[in-house]
Short mmCIF file of C-alpha atoms in Angstrom, two decimals:
data_model
loop_
_atom_site.label_atom_id
_atom_site.label_comp_id
_atom_site.label_asym_id
_atom_site.label_seq_id
_atom_site.Cartn_x
_atom_site.Cartn_y
_atom_site.Cartn_z
CA MET A 1 238.58 111.39 121.54
CA ALA A 2 240.84 108.26 120.55
CA LEU A 3 237.75 106.64 119.17
CA LEU A 4 236.39 109.16 117.00
CA VAL A 5 239.86 109.29 115.24
CA ILE A 6 239.88 106.00 114.90
CA ALA A 7 236.88 105.70 113.58
CA SER A 8 237.02 108.82 111.50
CA CYS A 9 240.17 107.11 109.58
CA GLN A 10 238.07 103.70 109.44
CA LEU A 11 235.17 105.22 108.06
CA MET A 12 237.57 107.59 105.51
CA VAL A 13 239.22 104.06 103.86
CA VAL A 14 236.05 101.94 103.45
CA LEU A 15 233.87 104.47 102.81
CA ASP A 16 236.21 104.97 99.63
CA ILE A 17 235.68 101.47 98.41
CA THR A 18 232.19 101.86 97.53
CA ILE A 19 232.30 106.20 97.07
CA VAL A 20 233.56 105.59 93.22
CA ASN A 21 230.83 103.44 92.49
CA ILE A 22 228.01 105.82 91.19
CA ALA A 23 231.04 108.16 90.16
CA LEU A 24 231.78 105.14 87.43
CA PRO A 25 229.76 106.29 84.89
CA HIS A 26 231.03 109.97 85.16
CA ILE A 27 234.54 108.54 85.23
CA GLN A 28 234.17 106.77 82.24
CA ARG A 29 233.22 109.54 79.95
CA SER A 30 235.81 111.77 81.36
CA LEU A 31 238.83 109.68 81.07
CA ASP A 32 237.45 107.77 77.86
CA PHE A 33 237.69 104.38 79.94
CA SER A 34 236.33 101.48 78.08
CA THR A 35 233.97 99.32 79.93
CA THR A 36 236.31 96.31 80.76
CA SER A 37 238.68 98.64 82.10
CA LEU A 38 236.45 100.56 83.99
CA SER A 39 236.16 97.76 86.45
CA TRP A 40 239.86 98.07 87.45
CA VAL A 41 239.00 101.84 89.17
CA VAL A 42 237.80 99.86 91.90
CA ASN A 43 239.93 96.61 91.76
CA ALA A 44 243.10 98.97 91.83
CA TYR A 45 242.14 99.56 95.82
CA THR A 46 240.22 96.91 96.80
CA LEU A 47 243.43 94.48 95.73
CA THR A 48 246.37 96.38 97.14
CA PHE A 49 244.10 97.16 100.35
CA GLY A 50 243.70 93.84 101.15
CA GLY A 51 246.54 92.30 99.74
CA LEU A 52 249.27 95.01 101.46
CA LEU A 53 246.92 94.93 105.07
CA LEU A 54 248.94 92.01 106.40
CA LEU A 55 252.04 93.81 106.06
CA GLY A 56 250.57 97.30 107.40
CA GLY A 57 249.61 95.35 110.84
CA ARG A 58 252.67 93.76 111.06
CA ALA A 59 254.70 97.54 110.48
CA GLY A 60 252.47 98.89 113.31
CA ASP A 61 254.04 96.01 115.51
CA ILE A 62 257.01 96.76 114.70
CA LEU A 63 257.53 100.88 114.84
CA GLY A 64 254.63 101.73 116.50
CA ARG A 65 251.11 101.52 115.31
CA ARG A 66 250.17 105.66 116.09
CA ARG A 67 253.23 106.98 113.97
CA VAL A 68 252.43 103.90 111.37
CA PHE A 69 248.96 105.32 111.63
CA VAL A 70 249.21 108.92 110.66
CA PHE A 71 252.26 107.80 108.10
CA GLY A 72 249.27 105.74 106.40
CA VAL A 73 246.70 108.47 106.50
CA LEU A 74 248.87 111.02 105.05
CA LEU A 75 249.76 108.86 102.15
CA PHE A 76 246.24 108.04 101.38
CA VAL A 77 245.57 112.10 101.39
CA LEU A 78 248.55 112.30 98.76
CA ALA A 79 246.66 109.72 96.52
CA SER A 80 243.23 111.06 96.69
CA LEU A 81 244.92 114.54 95.59
CA LEU A 82 246.83 113.05 93.08
CA GLY A 83 243.47 110.27 91.98
CA GLY A 84 241.56 113.75 91.83
CA LEU A 85 243.68 115.82 89.73
CA ALA A 86 243.94 112.90 87.43
CA GLN A 87 244.16 113.60 83.20
CA ASN A 88 243.45 109.82 81.80
CA GLY A 89 243.17 106.70 82.88
CA GLY A 90 246.52 105.49 84.02
CA GLN A 91 247.10 108.60 86.61
CA LEU A 92 243.50 107.53 88.17
CA LEU A 93 244.24 104.06 87.99
CA ALA A 94 247.97 104.37 89.72
CA ALA A 95 246.35 106.80 92.56
CA ARG A 96 243.87 104.07 93.40
CA ALA A 97 246.34 101.57 93.74
CA LEU A 98 248.32 104.20 95.97
CA GLN A 99 245.16 104.79 97.97
CA GLY A 100 244.97 101.20 98.37
CA VAL A 101 248.56 101.14 99.94
CA GLY A 102 247.55 103.79 102.39
CA GLY A 103 244.56 102.55 103.58
CA ALA A 104 246.39 99.12 104.19
CA ILE A 105 248.97 101.01 106.25
CA ALA A 106 246.00 103.06 107.96
CA SER A 107 243.46 100.01 108.37
CA PRO A 108 244.88 97.27 110.16
CA THR A 109 246.55 100.06 112.81
CA ALA A 110 243.41 101.49 113.50
CA LEU A 111 241.98 98.51 114.32
CA ALA A 112 244.97 97.47 116.50
CA LEU A 113 244.96 100.68 118.55
CA ILE A 114 242.03 99.94 119.96
CA SER A 115 243.06 97.00 122.04
CA THR A 116 245.99 99.08 123.14
CA THR A 117 243.90 102.59 123.88
CA PHE A 118 240.56 100.67 125.82
CA ARG A 119 240.51 98.20 128.63
CA GLU A 120 239.54 94.51 128.63
CA GLY A 121 235.69 93.90 129.23
CA PRO A 122 232.15 96.63 128.43
CA GLN A 123 234.76 99.78 127.47
CA ARG A 124 236.70 97.62 124.95
CA ASN A 125 233.52 95.73 123.78
CA ARG A 126 231.58 99.05 122.91
CA ALA A 127 234.12 100.94 120.98
CA PHE A 128 234.24 97.55 118.82
CA GLY A 129 231.08 98.29 118.21
CA VAL A 130 231.58 101.43 116.95
CA PHE A 131 234.34 100.25 114.95
CA ALA A 132 232.10 97.32 113.43
CA ALA A 133 229.22 99.75 112.48
CA VAL A 134 231.50 102.32 111.45
CA SER A 135 233.48 99.32 108.89
CA ALA A 136 229.99 97.60 107.79
CA GLY A 137 228.00 101.00 107.23
CA GLY A 138 230.93 102.58 105.65
CA GLY A 139 230.20 101.22 102.04
CA ALA A 140 226.33 102.39 102.25
CA ILE A 141 227.36 105.90 103.15
CA GLY A 142 230.46 106.03 100.45
CA LEU A 143 227.44 105.38 97.76
CA LEU A 144 225.16 107.97 99.52
CA ALA A 145 228.54 110.78 99.68
CA GLY A 146 229.04 109.58 96.35
CA GLY A 147 226.14 110.27 94.91
CA MET A 148 225.38 113.95 96.46
CA LEU A 149 229.19 114.40 95.01
CA VAL A 150 228.81 113.72 91.62
CA GLU A 151 225.22 115.43 91.54
CA TRP A 152 226.33 118.72 93.23
CA LEU A 153 229.91 118.88 92.25
CA ASN A 154 231.60 116.62 89.88
CA TRP A 155 233.42 112.92 90.29
CA ARG A 156 236.74 114.21 91.53
CA TRP A 157 235.16 115.19 94.69
CA VAL A 158 234.80 111.90 95.64
CA LEU A 159 239.07 111.72 95.80
CA PHE A 160 239.34 115.17 96.92
CA VAL A 161 236.98 115.21 99.70
CA ASN A 162 239.66 112.83 101.52
CA VAL A 163 242.15 115.63 101.57
CA PRO A 164 240.85 117.93 104.37
CA ILE A 165 239.39 114.87 106.97
CA GLY A 166 242.42 112.70 106.16
CA LEU A 167 244.60 116.46 107.04
CA LEU A 168 242.21 116.45 110.43
CA ILE A 169 243.09 112.76 111.66
CA ALA A 170 246.76 112.51 110.72
CA PHE A 171 246.82 116.49 113.00
CA ALA A 172 244.56 114.82 116.29
CA ALA A 173 246.23 111.61 115.83
CA PRO A 174 249.26 112.54 118.21
CA ARG A 175 247.35 114.64 120.63
CA TRP A 176 244.80 112.34 121.53
CA ILE A 177 246.41 108.36 121.30
CA LYS A 178 248.91 107.46 122.89
CA GLU A 179 252.04 105.27 120.99
CA SER A 180 251.83 101.64 121.43
CA GLU A 181 255.21 99.68 122.20
CA ARG A 182 257.77 98.65 119.64
CA HIS A 183 258.37 95.07 118.71
CA PRO A 184 261.56 94.38 117.22
CA GLY A 185 261.20 92.43 114.09
CA ARG A 186 261.29 91.92 110.68
CA PHE A 187 259.46 93.24 107.61
CA ASP A 188 258.38 89.90 105.37
CA LEU A 189 258.19 91.88 101.83
CA ALA A 190 258.31 88.57 99.54
CA GLY A 191 255.22 87.52 101.46
CA ALA A 192 253.66 90.91 100.90
CA LEU A 193 254.16 90.48 97.46
CA THR A 194 253.34 87.26 96.61
CA SER A 195 250.08 87.22 98.55
CA THR A 196 249.30 90.26 96.45
CA ALA A 197 250.23 89.09 93.07
CA GLY A 198 248.53 86.08 93.44
CA MET A 199 245.05 87.38 94.91
CA VAL A 200 245.63 90.07 92.08
CA LEU A 201 246.30 86.61 88.97
CA LEU A 202 243.15 85.00 90.67
CA VAL A 203 240.58 87.92 90.67
CA TYR A 204 241.75 88.88 87.28
CA GLY A 205 241.01 85.12 86.33
CA PHE A 206 237.37 85.48 87.39
CA ILE A 207 236.89 88.84 85.69
CA ARG A 208 238.33 87.32 82.42
CA ALA A 209 236.25 84.12 82.37
CA ALA A 210 232.86 86.89 82.55
CA GLN A 211 234.04 88.05 79.26
CA GLU A 212 235.75 85.98 77.31
CA GLY A 213 234.78 82.48 78.96
CA TRP A 214 236.56 79.70 81.05
CA ARG A 215 238.73 78.46 77.95
CA ASP A 216 240.09 81.77 76.99
CA PRO A 217 243.74 80.28 77.07
CA LEU A 218 244.71 83.60 79.51
CA THR A 219 241.90 82.72 82.09
CA LEU A 220 243.14 79.44 82.51
CA ALA A 221 247.03 80.82 82.87
CA SER A 222 245.83 83.24 84.88
CA PHE A 223 244.75 80.89 87.19
CA GLY A 224 247.32 78.76 86.93
CA ALA A 225 249.95 81.38 87.68
CA ALA A 226 247.61 82.47 90.35
CA ALA A 227 247.97 78.76 91.92
CA VAL A 228 251.54 78.70 91.67
CA VAL A 229 252.10 82.38 93.15
CA LEU A 230 249.75 81.87 96.30
CA THR A 231 251.71 77.91 96.79
CA VAL A 232 255.45 79.78 96.88
CA PHE A 233 253.71 82.71 99.37
CA ILE A 234 252.07 79.88 101.55
CA ALA A 235 255.89 78.20 101.59
CA ILE A 236 257.37 81.54 102.23
CA GLU A 237 254.89 82.05 105.40
CA ARG A 238 256.55 78.31 106.63
CA ARG A 239 259.89 78.93 106.86
CA SER A 240 260.02 82.83 107.41
CA ARG A 241 261.64 83.19 110.86
CA GLN A 242 258.42 86.16 111.23
CA PRO A 243 255.51 86.15 108.49
CA ILE A 244 252.95 88.65 107.61
CA THR A 245 250.74 85.59 108.27
CA PRO A 246 251.73 83.67 111.47
CA LEU A 247 249.87 80.24 110.06
CA HIS A 248 249.60 79.00 113.67
CA MET A 249 246.83 81.52 113.94
CA PHE A 250 244.55 79.39 111.71
CA ALA A 251 245.57 76.21 113.90
CA ASP A 252 242.67 78.43 117.01
CA ARG A 253 239.59 76.52 115.52
CA ASN A 254 237.43 79.60 116.11
CA ARG A 255 239.78 81.96 114.75
CA ALA A 256 240.06 80.20 111.52
CA GLY A 257 236.18 79.71 111.42
CA THR A 258 236.46 83.71 111.88
CA TYR A 259 238.04 84.07 108.91
CA GLY A 260 236.34 81.74 106.61
CA ILE A 261 232.94 83.46 107.79
CA MET A 262 234.31 86.79 107.03
CA LEU A 263 235.56 85.73 103.06
CA CYS A 264 232.28 84.25 102.35
CA LEU A 265 230.15 87.64 104.26
CA ALA A 266 232.77 90.25 102.11
CA ALA A 267 231.87 88.22 98.94
CA ALA A 268 228.24 88.86 99.31
CA MET A 269 228.03 92.36 100.40
CA PHE A 270 230.60 93.92 97.99
CA GLY A 271 228.20 92.01 95.07
CA MET A 272 225.29 93.03 96.86
CA PHE A 273 226.74 96.65 96.97
CA PHE A 274 227.94 96.67 93.46
CA PHE A 275 224.62 95.00 91.42
CA LEU A 276 221.95 96.68 93.64
CA THR A 277 223.62 100.42 92.38
CA LEU A 278 223.46 99.33 89.11
CA PHE A 279 220.04 97.80 89.03
CA VAL A 280 218.38 101.04 90.60
CA GLN A 281 220.39 103.54 88.11
CA ASN A 282 219.91 101.31 85.25
CA VAL A 283 216.72 99.90 85.63
CA LEU A 284 214.73 101.84 88.60
CA ASP A 285 215.71 105.22 86.71
CA PHE A 286 217.12 106.60 89.90
CA SER A 287 219.84 109.59 89.90
CA PRO A 288 223.20 109.55 91.28
CA LEU A 289 221.67 111.17 94.74
CA GLN A 290 218.72 109.02 94.33
CA ALA A 291 220.56 106.27 94.42
CA GLY A 292 223.03 107.02 97.27
CA LEU A 293 219.64 107.98 99.44
CA ALA A 294 218.26 104.32 98.62
CA PHE A 295 220.94 102.52 100.76
CA LEU A 296 220.91 105.10 103.68
CA PRO A 297 219.19 102.59 105.60
CA VAL A 298 221.91 100.31 105.23
CA SER A 299 223.84 101.81 107.50
CA ALA A 300 221.37 102.72 110.57
CA VAL A 301 220.03 99.08 110.71
CA ILE A 302 224.08 97.73 110.83
CA ALA A 303 224.25 100.02 113.94
CA ILE A 304 221.35 98.81 115.08
CA GLY A 305 222.42 95.21 114.67
CA ALA A 306 225.74 96.18 115.56
CA GLY A 307 224.27 97.56 119.17
CA LEU A 308 222.39 94.89 119.70
CA ALA A 309 224.98 91.98 119.60
CA SER A 310 227.27 94.27 122.13
CA ARG A 311 224.71 94.52 124.02
CA PHE A 312 223.70 90.77 124.46
CA LEU A 313 227.31 89.34 123.37
CA PRO A 314 228.47 88.85 127.03
CA VAL A 315 225.08 86.95 127.63
CA PHE A 316 224.64 84.61 124.69
CA GLY A 317 228.55 84.77 123.19
CA PRO A 318 229.44 85.30 119.76
CA LYS A 319 228.17 82.08 118.00
CA PRO A 320 224.40 82.86 118.17
CA PHE A 321 224.68 86.44 116.43
CA MET A 322 227.15 84.84 113.87
CA VAL A 323 224.84 81.85 112.61
CA LEU A 324 221.63 84.28 112.93
CA GLY A 325 223.47 86.80 111.09
CA GLY A 326 224.87 84.70 108.36
CA LEU A 327 220.78 82.96 108.13
CA LEU A 328 219.67 86.96 108.19
CA ALA A 329 222.08 88.17 104.86
CA ALA A 330 221.10 84.84 103.30
CA ALA A 331 217.02 85.39 103.31
CA GLY A 332 217.70 88.85 102.35
CA LEU A 333 219.70 88.01 99.37
CA ALA A 334 217.36 85.22 98.47
CA TRP A 335 214.36 87.66 98.41
CA LEU A 336 216.63 90.07 96.08
CA THR A 337 216.83 87.33 93.17
CA LEU A 338 212.89 87.60 93.04
CA THR A 339 213.44 91.22 91.34
CA ASP A 340 212.52 92.11 87.79
CA VAL A 341 212.08 94.96 85.75
CA HIS A 342 208.31 95.37 86.77
CA SER A 343 210.00 95.66 90.89
CA THR A 344 209.81 98.91 92.54
CA TYR A 345 212.43 100.56 95.46
CA ALA A 346 209.96 99.80 98.30
CA GLY A 347 208.07 96.76 97.39
CA SER A 348 211.27 94.50 96.25
CA VAL A 349 214.46 96.72 97.30
CA LEU A 350 214.27 97.84 100.57
CA GLY A 351 212.86 95.15 102.68
CA PRO A 352 215.38 92.50 101.54
CA MET A 353 218.02 94.88 102.23
CA LEU A 354 217.31 95.71 105.71
CA VAL A 355 217.00 92.17 106.49
CA PHE A 356 220.36 91.72 104.83
CA SER A 357 221.96 94.41 107.08
CA LEU A 358 221.16 93.31 110.07
CA GLY A 359 222.58 90.17 110.02
CA MET A 360 225.44 92.17 108.44
CA GLY A 361 225.81 94.52 111.70
CA MET A 362 225.23 91.54 114.02
CA GLU A 363 228.25 89.55 112.29
CA PHE A 364 230.58 92.13 112.36
CA VAL A 365 230.68 93.01 115.85
CA SER A 366 231.21 88.90 116.77
CA LEU A 367 233.53 88.47 114.15
CA THR A 368 236.03 91.31 115.24
CA LEU A 369 236.16 90.45 118.77
CA MET A 370 236.80 86.70 117.93
CA ALA A 371 239.81 87.70 115.59
CA LEU A 372 241.51 89.69 118.41
CA SER A 373 240.89 87.25 120.95
CA ASN A 374 243.74 85.43 122.96
CA VAL A 375 246.45 87.18 120.56
CA THR A 376 249.40 87.91 122.11
CA THR A 377 250.14 92.51 122.51
CA ALA A 378 252.66 91.07 119.42
CA GLU A 379 250.73 90.02 117.41
CA THR A 380 247.47 92.00 117.40
CA GLY A 381 248.58 93.81 113.95
CA ALA A 382 249.11 90.84 112.61
CA ALA A 383 245.33 89.41 113.76
CA SER A 384 243.93 92.48 113.22
CA GLY A 385 245.62 92.99 109.49
CA LEU A 386 244.18 89.41 108.47
CA LEU A 387 240.77 90.14 109.70
CA ASN A 388 240.64 92.99 107.26
CA ALA A 389 242.61 91.44 104.52
CA THR A 390 239.77 88.33 104.41
CA GLN A 391 237.70 90.70 104.03
CA GLN A 392 239.14 93.05 101.02
CA VAL A 393 240.43 89.46 99.60
CA GLY A 394 236.94 88.06 99.86
CA GLY A 395 235.46 91.05 98.85
CA SER A 396 237.11 91.53 95.52
CA LEU A 397 237.29 87.74 95.06
CA GLY A 398 233.47 87.17 95.58
CA LEU A 399 232.55 90.38 92.97
CA SER A 400 234.49 88.99 90.59
CA ILE A 401 232.96 85.28 90.99
CA LEU A 402 229.88 87.34 91.05
CA VAL A 403 230.30 89.16 87.93
CA THR A 404 231.26 85.71 86.03
CA MET A 405 227.70 84.84 87.22
CA TYR A 406 226.41 88.11 86.20
CA GLY A 407 227.96 87.47 82.79
CA THR A 408 226.70 84.31 81.96
CA ALA A 409 223.14 84.60 83.10
CA SER A 410 222.57 88.08 81.18
CA ALA A 411 224.37 86.78 77.97
CA ASN A 412 222.07 83.80 77.83
CA GLU A 413 219.43 86.53 78.04
CA ALA A 414 220.57 88.46 75.30
CA GLU A 415 220.36 85.24 73.24
CA GLN A 416 216.69 85.30 73.91
CA GLN A 417 215.90 89.20 74.19
CA ILE A 418 218.49 90.63 70.69
CA PRO A 419 215.89 88.67 68.53
CA ARG A 420 212.91 90.06 70.20
CA PHE A 421 214.33 93.28 69.48
CA LEU A 422 215.08 93.07 66.11
CA GLN A 423 211.74 91.90 65.21
CA GLN A 424 210.53 95.16 66.19
CA ALA A 425 213.23 97.65 65.56
CA THR A 426 212.65 99.90 63.18
CA PRO A 427 215.84 100.39 60.43
CA ALA A 428 217.20 103.53 62.08
CA GLU A 429 217.49 101.09 65.64
CA ARG A 430 219.01 98.40 63.28
CA VAL A 431 221.61 100.62 62.20
CA ARG A 432 222.27 102.36 65.73
CA PHE A 433 222.76 98.52 67.27
CA GLN A 434 224.74 97.49 64.88
CA ARG A 435 227.14 100.30 65.42
CA THR A 436 227.12 100.32 68.95
CA GLY A 437 225.99 96.98 70.03
CA GLU A 438 223.45 98.34 72.72
CA LEU A 439 220.16 97.53 73.12
CA PRO A 440 217.05 100.15 74.11
CA PRO A 441 215.86 99.98 77.79
CA PRO A 442 213.39 98.21 77.73
CA PHE A 443 215.43 94.84 76.24
CA ALA A 444 218.65 95.98 77.98
CA ASP A 445 216.83 95.78 81.62
CA GLU A 446 215.92 92.71 81.23
CA ILE A 447 218.95 91.15 80.25
CA LEU A 448 220.53 93.42 83.60
CA THR A 449 217.79 92.08 86.19
CA ALA A 450 218.58 88.63 84.44
CA GLY A 451 222.37 88.63 85.16
CA VAL A 452 221.89 90.66 88.84
CA SER A 453 219.21 87.88 89.95
CA ALA A 454 222.08 85.25 89.14
CA ALA A 455 224.79 86.95 91.03
CA PHE A 456 222.22 87.13 94.07
CA ILE A 457 221.64 83.67 93.94
CA MET A 458 225.57 83.18 94.33
CA ALA A 459 225.71 86.06 97.01
CA ALA A 460 223.55 83.81 98.98
CA ILE A 461 224.62 81.11 99.12
CA PHE A 462 228.16 82.89 100.29
CA THR A 463 226.52 84.02 103.16
CA ALA A 464 224.20 80.72 104.22
CA LEU A 465 227.88 78.79 104.00
CA ALA A 466 229.47 81.71 106.88
CA ALA A 467 226.09 80.59 109.05
CA LEU A 468 227.38 76.81 108.31
CA ILE A 469 230.89 77.63 109.05
CA ALA A 470 229.77 79.35 112.19
CA LEU A 471 227.25 76.45 113.47
CA VAL A 472 230.54 74.06 112.70
CA ALA A 473 233.48 75.87 113.27
CA ILE A 474 232.93 78.33 116.33
CA GLN A 475 232.78 76.66 119.70
CA VAL A 476 232.96 79.11 122.66
CA ARG A 477 230.52 79.44 125.77
CA PRO A 478 229.10 82.60 127.07
CA SER A 479 231.26 81.59 130.01
CA ASP A 480 234.16 81.97 127.42
CA LEU A 481 234.30 85.66 127.08
CA GLU A 482 236.53 86.22 129.87
CA ARG A 483 239.23 83.75 129.31
CA LEU A 484 238.79 84.73 125.34
CA GLN A 485 239.65 88.31 125.75
CA GLY A 486 242.87 87.30 127.78
CA ASN A 487 241.21 87.61 131.28
CA GLY A 488 242.85 84.35 133.20
CA ALA A 489 244.57 82.81 130.10
CA SER A 490 247.87 82.24 129.22
CA PRO A 491 248.86 84.56 126.27
CA GLY A 492 248.57 82.92 122.40
CA GLY A 493 247.27 79.74 124.06
CA PRO A 494 244.05 77.44 122.21
CA ALA A 495 240.64 79.54 122.64
#
């Protein structure tokens, strides 16, 4: 029951990253968003979520993980209710940012509660396997749920659905989860604020570059400000007596490599869901429900990959699954670059999507184990928060980079498609194009597909880099697993 409560919270928090993707066109029409501002409906959540996860993990260490877990869930519920009731774009963005804060408080304490609730060894490994499958598959489940809710009800229910689920979790947590030991400490608010602000500026710079180009003054200013703020963040963490990001964790080669791998994989995963959602709805003409169903196999295959890794990890160790998982994900994304306007779901999308998902399932179990191995009890929350933060930050950064690739490739393709359209367009079609700037489907599909293929090339590079980091940086044998999990090793010692 404790695992059910913890996993349910993680599923609710993770699927909310993608559940709104299918609803975005409906949100745009309802609240009169421009195309540019609409992207912040996603970013407002992921950036506050990723930026404040480190503080959320620290709060659990200091105040008690169950107490903080329940507070985070209730804050998430309140924000979801406000978002569903939003009457304009500003209200919705504020609610999405508040959702991210609630998720940042609840998610790292959920992962840390597994370490303190379940015994080391097979029991904890199985719990990690369930948690990893939920974390990795939540995105695909969110797309399915979003399709059902938008098609059968309306876009507001992608937010309202969190309210009853969250209330049940908050009610069940005190009954089934024991409170953890509280560790005296201080909150590193300066570190949390500078890390969040720095990442917001960095992501904004990439998105701005996709729209206005790399020479745009505001693009360059955003990158410059991000560099300054993130440098200040590192300086604060080095001088702080109790930083939210203990920099000594990166001195451990295995853990530093784990965070780097997670950063790359999240960048590719967020991009795959985002661009495939556009492709199946705009090019393949799937309805919201059909689009959600199209992603359902992803969850099943991720669970299979996670189950295989959990079962054979004691035999082979985590490194082979990290390398193989990265290579499988890269192969799937490279396969997706071959899609064009004549592609079909069964022939060109399903196969590579399943190969990618199998690799991701293998990766997440190994990464979760390595990130929390050989960490002192007092820093479990910080370690888990850092793992989750790298996932969310990597996803936000990666998506912004892929959007830049998409924007460049689609703009180049548009230069070829617009003259072709004008040559055969009727006077009425030309007037409509001059008024709206939108091309009809055959030409628009070519532009979209060219951009999506370019984005998948970069996503494949990210996952190949993850496999390379695992091959070079991770140094652990199957016989080391018991020591990694804390048996027979001094707390906090080198892995």
